[in-house]
XYZ file of C-alpha atoms in Angstrom:
494
model
C 16.208 -46.230 -42.383
C 16.597 -48.490 -39.319
C 13.760 -48.564 -37.118
C 13.666 -47.628 -33.574
C 12.902 -50.462 -30.846
C 10.603 -50.186 -28.545
C 12.385 -48.261 -25.321
C 13.796 -45.932 -27.619
C 11.138 -44.920 -29.227
C 9.400 -44.535 -25.825
C 12.393 -42.433 -24.394
C 12.584 -39.974 -27.364
C 9.083 -39.184 -27.148
C 9.448 -37.824 -23.880
C 11.751 -35.697 -24.895
C 9.586 -32.128 -25.063
C 11.030 -29.122 -26.493
C 10.932 -28.072 -22.718
C 13.471 -30.899 -21.572
C 15.517 -30.181 -24.693
C 15.914 -26.547 -23.249
C 16.369 -27.739 -19.496
C 19.255 -30.340 -20.665
C 20.831 -27.794 -23.010
C 20.883 -24.715 -21.592
C 24.557 -24.602 -19.617
C 27.513 -22.894 -19.851
C 28.149 -19.299 -20.011
C 25.770 -18.796 -22.429
C 22.838 -19.924 -20.692
C 24.084 -17.886 -17.162
C 24.369 -14.477 -19.559
C 20.719 -15.454 -20.792
C 19.398 -15.499 -17.128
C 21.166 -12.697 -15.953
C 19.747 -10.152 -18.728
C 16.122 -11.559 -18.626
C 16.283 -11.715 -14.868
C 15.580 -15.178 -14.451
C 18.267 -15.500 -12.375
C 16.437 -14.384 -8.913
C 18.572 -12.734 -6.279
C 21.105 -14.621 -4.443
C 21.232 -16.845 -1.564
C 22.892 -14.338 0.425
C 21.453 -10.321 0.671
C 23.880 -7.348 -0.352
C 24.272 -6.636 3.154
C 25.673 -10.484 3.790
C 22.706 -11.593 5.299
C 21.521 -15.270 4.477
C 18.160 -15.992 3.534
C 16.491 -19.517 4.214
C 14.982 -20.032 0.526
C 12.944 -22.832 1.987
C 11.867 -19.965 4.755
C 11.580 -16.576 2.714
C 9.728 -15.074 5.094
C 12.144 -16.009 8.171
C 12.785 -12.574 10.543
C 15.994 -10.754 9.065
C 17.545 -7.565 10.607
C 17.665 -4.391 8.920
C 20.229 -2.259 8.198
C 20.063 -0.513 11.945
C 18.159 -0.198 14.666
C 14.599 1.022 13.311
C 12.107 2.938 15.201
C 9.431 1.089 13.624
C 8.689 -2.737 13.670
C 5.400 -2.384 11.548
C 3.459 -0.340 9.267
C -0.352 0.947 8.817
C -0.748 2.531 5.791
C -4.272 4.228 5.811
C -4.685 4.561 1.576
C -7.476 7.265 0.791
C -8.086 5.969 -3.267
C -9.595 8.842 -5.262
C -7.189 11.651 -3.355
C -9.037 13.108 -0.933
C -9.303 17.520 -0.979
C -6.106 18.688 0.691
C -8.108 21.993 0.948
C -11.521 20.251 2.713
C -9.309 18.805 5.649
C -6.125 19.970 6.844
C -5.066 22.971 4.585
C -6.229 25.549 5.723
C -6.290 28.791 3.121
C -8.396 31.801 4.481
C -7.397 33.613 1.290
C -9.170 31.344 -1.133
C -12.130 32.431 0.454
C -11.771 35.839 -0.723
C -11.246 34.690 -3.958
C -14.390 32.065 -3.970
C -16.640 32.458 -7.035
C -13.930 34.638 -9.114
C -12.229 33.828 -12.448
C -8.766 32.241 -12.103
C -6.109 33.945 -13.282
C -4.588 32.850 -16.278
C -0.985 32.541 -14.727
C -1.869 29.745 -12.431
C -3.285 28.018 -15.458
C -0.187 28.592 -17.771
C 2.116 25.493 -18.546
C -0.706 23.583 -15.805
C -2.297 19.857 -16.776
C -5.182 19.130 -15.772
C -7.412 15.861 -15.665
C -10.665 17.609 -16.624
C -10.935 21.371 -16.457
C -11.147 23.540 -19.357
C -10.961 26.930 -20.050
C -11.262 29.597 -17.920
C -12.245 28.227 -13.870
C -13.459 29.903 -11.013
C -11.953 29.809 -7.549
C -13.115 27.817 -5.464
C -12.988 28.584 -1.186
C -13.086 26.248 1.986
C -16.400 24.362 2.073
C -16.600 23.628 5.148
C -14.961 24.918 8.660
C -11.626 25.059 10.416
C -10.575 24.925 13.742
C -7.028 24.782 15.601
C -6.125 22.021 17.863
C -3.837 20.503 20.439
C -0.930 22.028 22.265
C 0.543 21.987 18.321
C -2.524 24.130 17.372
C -2.985 22.544 13.792
C -5.797 23.355 11.329
C -8.434 20.702 11.233
C -11.715 20.970 9.695
C -14.124 20.393 10.584
C -14.968 16.787 8.851
C -12.604 15.022 10.801
C -13.548 15.954 14.935
C -12.915 12.683 16.540
C -9.480 12.775 14.224
C -8.903 16.281 15.505
C -8.407 14.943 19.019
C -4.900 13.164 17.914
C -3.278 16.256 16.581
C -0.519 16.167 18.661
C 0.578 12.903 17.944
C 0.906 12.893 14.424
C 3.269 14.637 12.100
C 1.619 16.799 8.808
C 3.727 16.640 5.608
C 1.771 19.877 4.006
C 3.990 20.041 0.488
C 3.423 16.552 -0.773
C 4.398 16.313 -5.156
C 3.957 13.740 -7.087
C 4.472 13.395 -10.802
C 1.366 12.186 -11.675
C -1.960 13.558 -12.342
C -4.397 10.351 -13.096
C -5.008 7.866 -10.592
C -3.772 4.909 -11.506
C -0.224 6.113 -11.887
C -0.603 7.806 -9.250
C -1.622 5.068 -7.116
C 1.251 2.869 -8.983
C 3.460 6.255 -7.877
C 3.043 5.962 -4.356
C 2.631 2.601 -3.818
C 5.395 1.013 -6.079
C 7.868 3.572 -6.968
C 6.975 3.949 -10.795
C 4.467 4.479 -12.645
C 4.371 1.683 -14.624
C 3.250 -1.129 -13.873
C 5.963 -4.631 -12.451
C 7.556 -3.126 -9.802
C 7.309 -4.453 -5.965
C 5.009 -2.262 -3.764
C 6.269 -0.872 -0.376
C 4.705 -3.680 1.567
C 6.601 -6.331 -0.485
C 9.813 -4.332 -0.193
C 9.118 -3.761 3.577
C 8.390 -7.743 3.704
C 11.180 -8.914 1.656
C 13.970 -6.401 3.215
C 12.337 -7.523 7.470
C 10.080 -10.871 6.511
C 7.767 -11.714 9.285
C 7.322 -12.426 13.166
C 4.414 -14.734 12.440
C 4.645 -17.588 10.515
C 0.963 -18.570 10.977
C -0.075 -15.272 9.215
C 0.798 -13.619 5.935
C 3.610 -11.134 6.414
C 1.574 -8.129 4.097
C -2.112 -8.303 4.332
C -4.356 -5.797 2.243
C -7.910 -5.218 3.255
C -10.564 -3.055 0.598
C -13.504 -0.445 1.864
C -14.945 1.472 -0.277
C -16.932 -0.458 -2.796
C -14.618 -0.978 -5.394
C -10.461 -1.671 -5.348
C -8.213 0.888 -6.620
C -7.644 2.668 -9.821
C -4.632 0.365 -10.012
C -5.615 -2.718 -9.338
C -4.031 -5.448 -7.604
C -0.625 -3.795 -8.879
C -0.613 -1.653 -5.928
C -0.340 -4.599 -3.416
C 1.802 -6.691 -6.219
C 5.504 -8.123 -5.763
C 6.554 -7.578 -9.369
C 9.806 -9.057 -9.888
C 10.063 -9.818 -6.236
C 9.011 -13.360 -5.482
C 5.435 -13.806 -5.097
C 5.466 -15.063 -1.265
C 6.005 -10.947 -0.913
C 2.879 -9.837 -2.601
C 0.260 -8.699 0.034
C -2.704 -10.793 0.559
C -6.033 -9.600 0.258
C -8.338 -10.459 3.301
C -12.231 -9.827 3.811
C -14.199 -8.535 6.583
C -17.042 -10.559 5.601
C -17.553 -14.323 4.054
C -14.509 -16.290 4.242
C -11.355 -14.046 5.092
C -9.356 -15.255 2.362
C -11.142 -16.943 -0.489
C -10.500 -20.503 -1.434
C -8.753 -20.797 1.982
C -10.911 -23.783 3.235
C -11.268 -27.191 2.457
C -14.162 -28.204 0.052
C -16.803 -30.575 1.639
C -15.823 -34.035 2.592
C -11.584 -32.870 2.406
C -9.789 -33.540 6.444
C -7.656 -31.861 7.680
C -5.551 -34.814 7.350
C -5.849 -35.752 4.609
C -4.942 -31.963 3.248
C -1.501 -32.649 5.005
C -1.299 -35.662 3.316
C -1.427 -33.919 -0.477
C 0.470 -30.927 0.444
C 3.374 -33.794 1.527
C 2.845 -35.484 -1.975
C 2.557 -31.728 -4.134
C 5.714 -30.766 -2.021
C 7.995 -33.393 -2.783
C 7.260 -33.128 -6.113
C 8.096 -29.545 -6.209
C 11.272 -30.352 -4.260
C 12.199 -33.043 -6.387
C 11.556 -30.037 -9.738
C 13.213 -27.837 -7.365
C 16.396 -30.087 -7.500
C 16.430 -30.588 -11.331
C 16.087 -26.998 -12.445
C 16.934 -24.678 -9.623
C 14.272 -22.527 -10.080
C 14.471 -20.240 -6.660
C 10.325 -20.003 -7.250
C 9.545 -23.547 -6.690
C 10.842 -23.247 -3.354
C 8.283 -19.611 -2.855
C 5.364 -21.926 -4.019
C 5.770 -25.195 -1.569
C 6.316 -22.279 1.195
C 3.248 -20.699 0.512
C 1.408 -23.689 0.224
C 2.431 -24.150 3.825
C 1.616 -20.694 4.946
C -1.866 -21.486 3.265
C -2.108 -24.648 5.625
C -1.148 -22.732 8.667
C -3.659 -19.628 7.515
C -6.243 -22.393 7.442
C -6.239 -22.286 11.089
C -4.835 -18.780 12.019
C -6.103 -16.441 9.594
C -10.138 -16.806 11.057
C -9.406 -16.071 14.183
C -7.674 -13.179 13.939
C -10.520 -11.601 11.394
C -12.477 -12.352 13.973
C -13.873 -8.812 15.411
C -17.119 -10.329 16.914
C -14.816 -11.963 19.598
C -13.728 -8.160 20.796
C -15.445 -6.637 23.974
C -18.341 -4.121 22.734
C -16.920 -1.147 24.334
C -14.078 -1.920 21.455
C -16.815 -1.885 18.634
C -18.708 1.536 19.987
C -15.245 3.097 19.664
C -14.546 2.174 16.502
C -17.432 2.237 15.099
C -17.518 -1.587 13.965
C -20.588 -4.088 12.762
C -19.104 -7.387 12.684
C -20.228 -9.315 9.164
C -19.809 -6.322 7.203
C -17.202 -4.561 4.917
C -16.201 -1.582 6.047
C -13.316 0.653 6.825
C -14.671 0.670 10.597
C -14.038 -3.153 10.304
C -11.014 -2.913 8.584
C -8.789 -0.242 10.941
C -9.570 -2.714 14.007
C -8.602 -5.904 12.284
C -5.342 -3.791 11.376
C -4.985 -3.400 14.934
C -5.600 -6.850 15.536
C -2.747 -7.913 12.693
C -0.287 -5.986 14.135
C -0.249 -6.954 17.122
C -0.370 -10.892 15.609
C 3.006 -9.954 14.520
C 1.813 -8.940 11.126
C 4.571 -6.512 9.338
C 2.788 -4.582 6.777
C -1.239 -3.896 7.278
C -2.059 -1.858 3.791
C -5.658 -0.299 3.892
C -7.741 1.334 0.757
C -10.998 3.446 0.978
C -11.861 3.982 -2.262
C -14.411 7.058 -3.089
C -12.532 10.211 -3.011
C -12.156 11.305 -6.393
C -14.453 14.019 -5.896
C -15.017 16.222 -8.979
C -18.523 17.136 -8.530
C -20.041 15.088 -11.696
C -23.089 13.429 -8.971
C -23.579 14.038 -5.567
C -21.361 10.687 -4.947
C -17.920 12.555 -5.561
C -19.188 16.076 -4.695
C -17.315 18.266 -1.685
C -20.907 18.963 -0.336
C -22.112 15.352 -0.556
C -19.810 12.395 -1.098
C -17.039 14.134 0.265
C -18.811 14.669 3.581
C -19.938 10.594 3.574
C -16.322 9.779 3.394
C -15.068 11.696 5.879
C -17.794 10.171 7.993
C -16.843 7.029 7.088
C -13.285 7.151 8.155
C -12.015 9.540 10.815
C -14.038 8.305 13.738
C -12.381 4.740 12.638
C -9.307 6.801 12.075
C -8.765 8.223 15.656
C -10.191 5.009 17.227
C -7.388 2.630 15.830
C -4.665 5.549 17.199
C -6.230 5.498 20.426
C -5.991 1.922 20.486
C -2.477 1.431 19.180
C -1.261 4.184 21.667
C -3.727 2.807 24.495
C -1.683 -1.014 23.698
C 1.545 0.576 23.777
C 1.696 -0.438 19.763
C 1.742 3.321 18.905
C 5.542 3.804 19.909
C 6.651 0.636 17.144
C 3.931 0.727 14.287
C 3.993 3.584 12.018
C 0.574 4.755 10.732
C 0.325 6.458 7.344
C -2.238 8.550 5.796
C -2.926 10.006 2.603
C -4.034 10.011 -1.327
C -2.224 9.774 -4.292
C -2.185 13.458 -4.936
C -4.149 16.265 -4.114
C -7.061 18.588 -5.624
C -6.754 22.035 -7.384
C -7.963 25.746 -5.442
C -10.518 25.792 -8.948
C -14.008 24.850 -9.653
C -14.561 21.928 -11.697
C -17.434 21.727 -13.490
C -17.271 20.713 -16.927
C -20.735 21.456 -18.500
C -20.382 24.737 -17.737
C -24.118 24.835 -16.294
C -25.594 25.656 -13.152
C -24.373 22.519 -11.321
C -25.548 21.576 -7.398
C -22.912 19.148 -6.737
C -19.487 21.044 -6.120
C -15.970 19.748 -7.070
C -12.379 20.062 -7.652
C -9.836 18.698 -10.262
C -6.424 16.510 -10.011
C -3.608 18.563 -8.618
C 0.163 16.591 -8.492
C 1.866 19.998 -6.810
C 0.376 20.074 -3.124
C -1.063 17.344 -1.117
C -0.812 16.574 2.342
C 0.090 13.479 4.228
C 0.518 12.225 7.795
C 2.315 9.627 9.665
C 1.967 8.973 13.017
C 3.533 6.705 15.583
C 7.270 4.386 14.890
C 9.688 6.698 15.792
C 7.896 10.065 13.711
C 8.447 13.187 15.628
C 4.743 14.063 17.573
C 2.908 17.070 16.430
C 4.857 19.018 14.343
C 3.335 20.353 10.784
C 6.536 20.199 7.663
C 6.055 22.495 4.511
C 3.922 24.815 3.413
C 1.848 25.531 0.171
C 0.721 28.931 -1.248
C -1.529 31.097 -0.095
C -4.253 29.062 -2.183
C -3.115 25.943 -1.595
C -1.891 25.474 -5.230
C 1.896 24.470 -4.764
C 3.768 23.887 -2.197
C 6.329 26.954 -1.343
C 8.766 25.212 1.346
C 9.283 21.636 2.978
C 8.548 20.470 -0.710
C 8.268 16.324 -0.047
C 8.249 13.879 -3.039
C 6.621 10.838 -2.576
C 10.109 9.070 -3.058
C 10.567 11.284 -0.267
C 8.074 9.675 1.688
C 9.300 5.587 0.578
C 12.315 6.598 2.090
C 11.573 7.914 5.185
C 9.393 5.137 5.861
C 12.520 2.893 5.223
C 14.077 4.203 7.501
C 11.645 4.266 10.549
C 11.954 0.644 9.708
C 15.702 0.348 9.747
C 16.739 0.531 6.037
C 19.397 2.458 3.928
C 16.299 2.958 1.399
C 19.594 3.080 -1.533
C 20.856 -0.393 0.249
C 17.548 -2.301 -0.247
C 17.897 -3.855 -3.272
C 16.996 -6.613 -5.292
C 19.084 -7.542 -8.975
C 16.583 -7.890 -12.077
C 17.107 -7.677 -15.642
C 20.676 -6.826 -15.409
C 20.560 -4.337 -12.244
C 19.824 -3.469 -8.973
C 16.423 -1.715 -8.628
C 14.969 -0.002 -5.455
C 12.609 1.352 -4.351
C 12.882 4.957 -4.481
C 14.066 4.215 -7.821
C 17.007 6.934 -8.171
C 15.921 9.532 -5.736
C 13.938 9.954 -2.676
C 15.683 11.770 0.971
C 15.001 10.933 4.499
C 12.369 14.053 5.790
C 14.488 14.605 8.716
C 12.126 17.155 10.021
C 9.347 14.547 11.001
C 11.533 12.009 12.672
C 13.350 11.637 15.504
């Protein structure tokens, strides 16, 4: 064997398996493999023929048709609030309170926790009618009740899932399985952003915990990661690890970022992976956010009357603070603001999740700030083109849940995927209307039923999208938020 000279030996040592695969993956076989595995990514042009700038993936893009809404604030009550104690008034259920549930209501049904024959449970709070629309609202929502003529209720929502994590995934990503892009990601992918100094999609959490499905409910799935939600905090640093470390001047950070971008640009020219450009865009966004995010998140600069209106306390983590932040963010051009407030799971297994204790606390934490947000957006002229959505992942049963079978001071209801309420306001939604109806005990929809895919199609429609055309090619087929179903709820849009 002829010994290798030193330069040749050194050259061969540098050829790793990765280099070999990069150099050898050419021809039709490699192209087919990339398409099958989903690695090829989308074309530079969108399906509608609109050029996408890979170096600026959040550049504004036109929708399919003129929109009624330019931005979205989605208020997700994680844990599934009971529609029977909020918006779906059922006096007939009061008359059945304490009686054994007819077996006909249990046949063929799946429940998360109910066993045997439960008792019926009447509404645990009083209701009144409000506004010119005459909408029924519970006494838990006195401030929100003043705004019923600004909202459209969807009273017969239903979903395919009856456990929290998959149901949250379904309502936020269109699929109960992990790996799909969230609603906010689809919106920012389709529209881009009007503010290059702030994230296009911001997530705000409150209630002491994250949603059961975790960060997947605001992830980008198979879309480029630049479209995922950016979690911001209403106390402490707005975004973790955004600030420069001690001793790092901004000028030095700029120099280091330029050096990293030059390396990434060279790598992209060599391998052509669009995710490298996404990474570069995110680095640049983070650099700009160092200046813009602290200002946008500084609610202490708001007048005292605004703090009294929302019930905010600067420096704390709360739903009220997050509602005020949502207004400040959409005011600055953020496309999609997602709020999650945890703690609505009202099984009655303990005080914190009882309809007669914890549920009241959740209402008190949220309804005043929600009302303030609607009033503030309306007063500033933002509600006309800002779509506000409120809802959970499913509803609650008209039966009492009592796991132990013994006397329990805490009252609760089990999960119900056949009936729950969502409301929408602004953004071209018809005001003061109620669509859909459940049966006399609020167990399931009997007219105007709306699936979660229908809700998603309606939200996209208000933003100017045909939900069947907003697609992304992945693993050999075109995916969309609404999968293979969904229709716009025409009865609630103008």
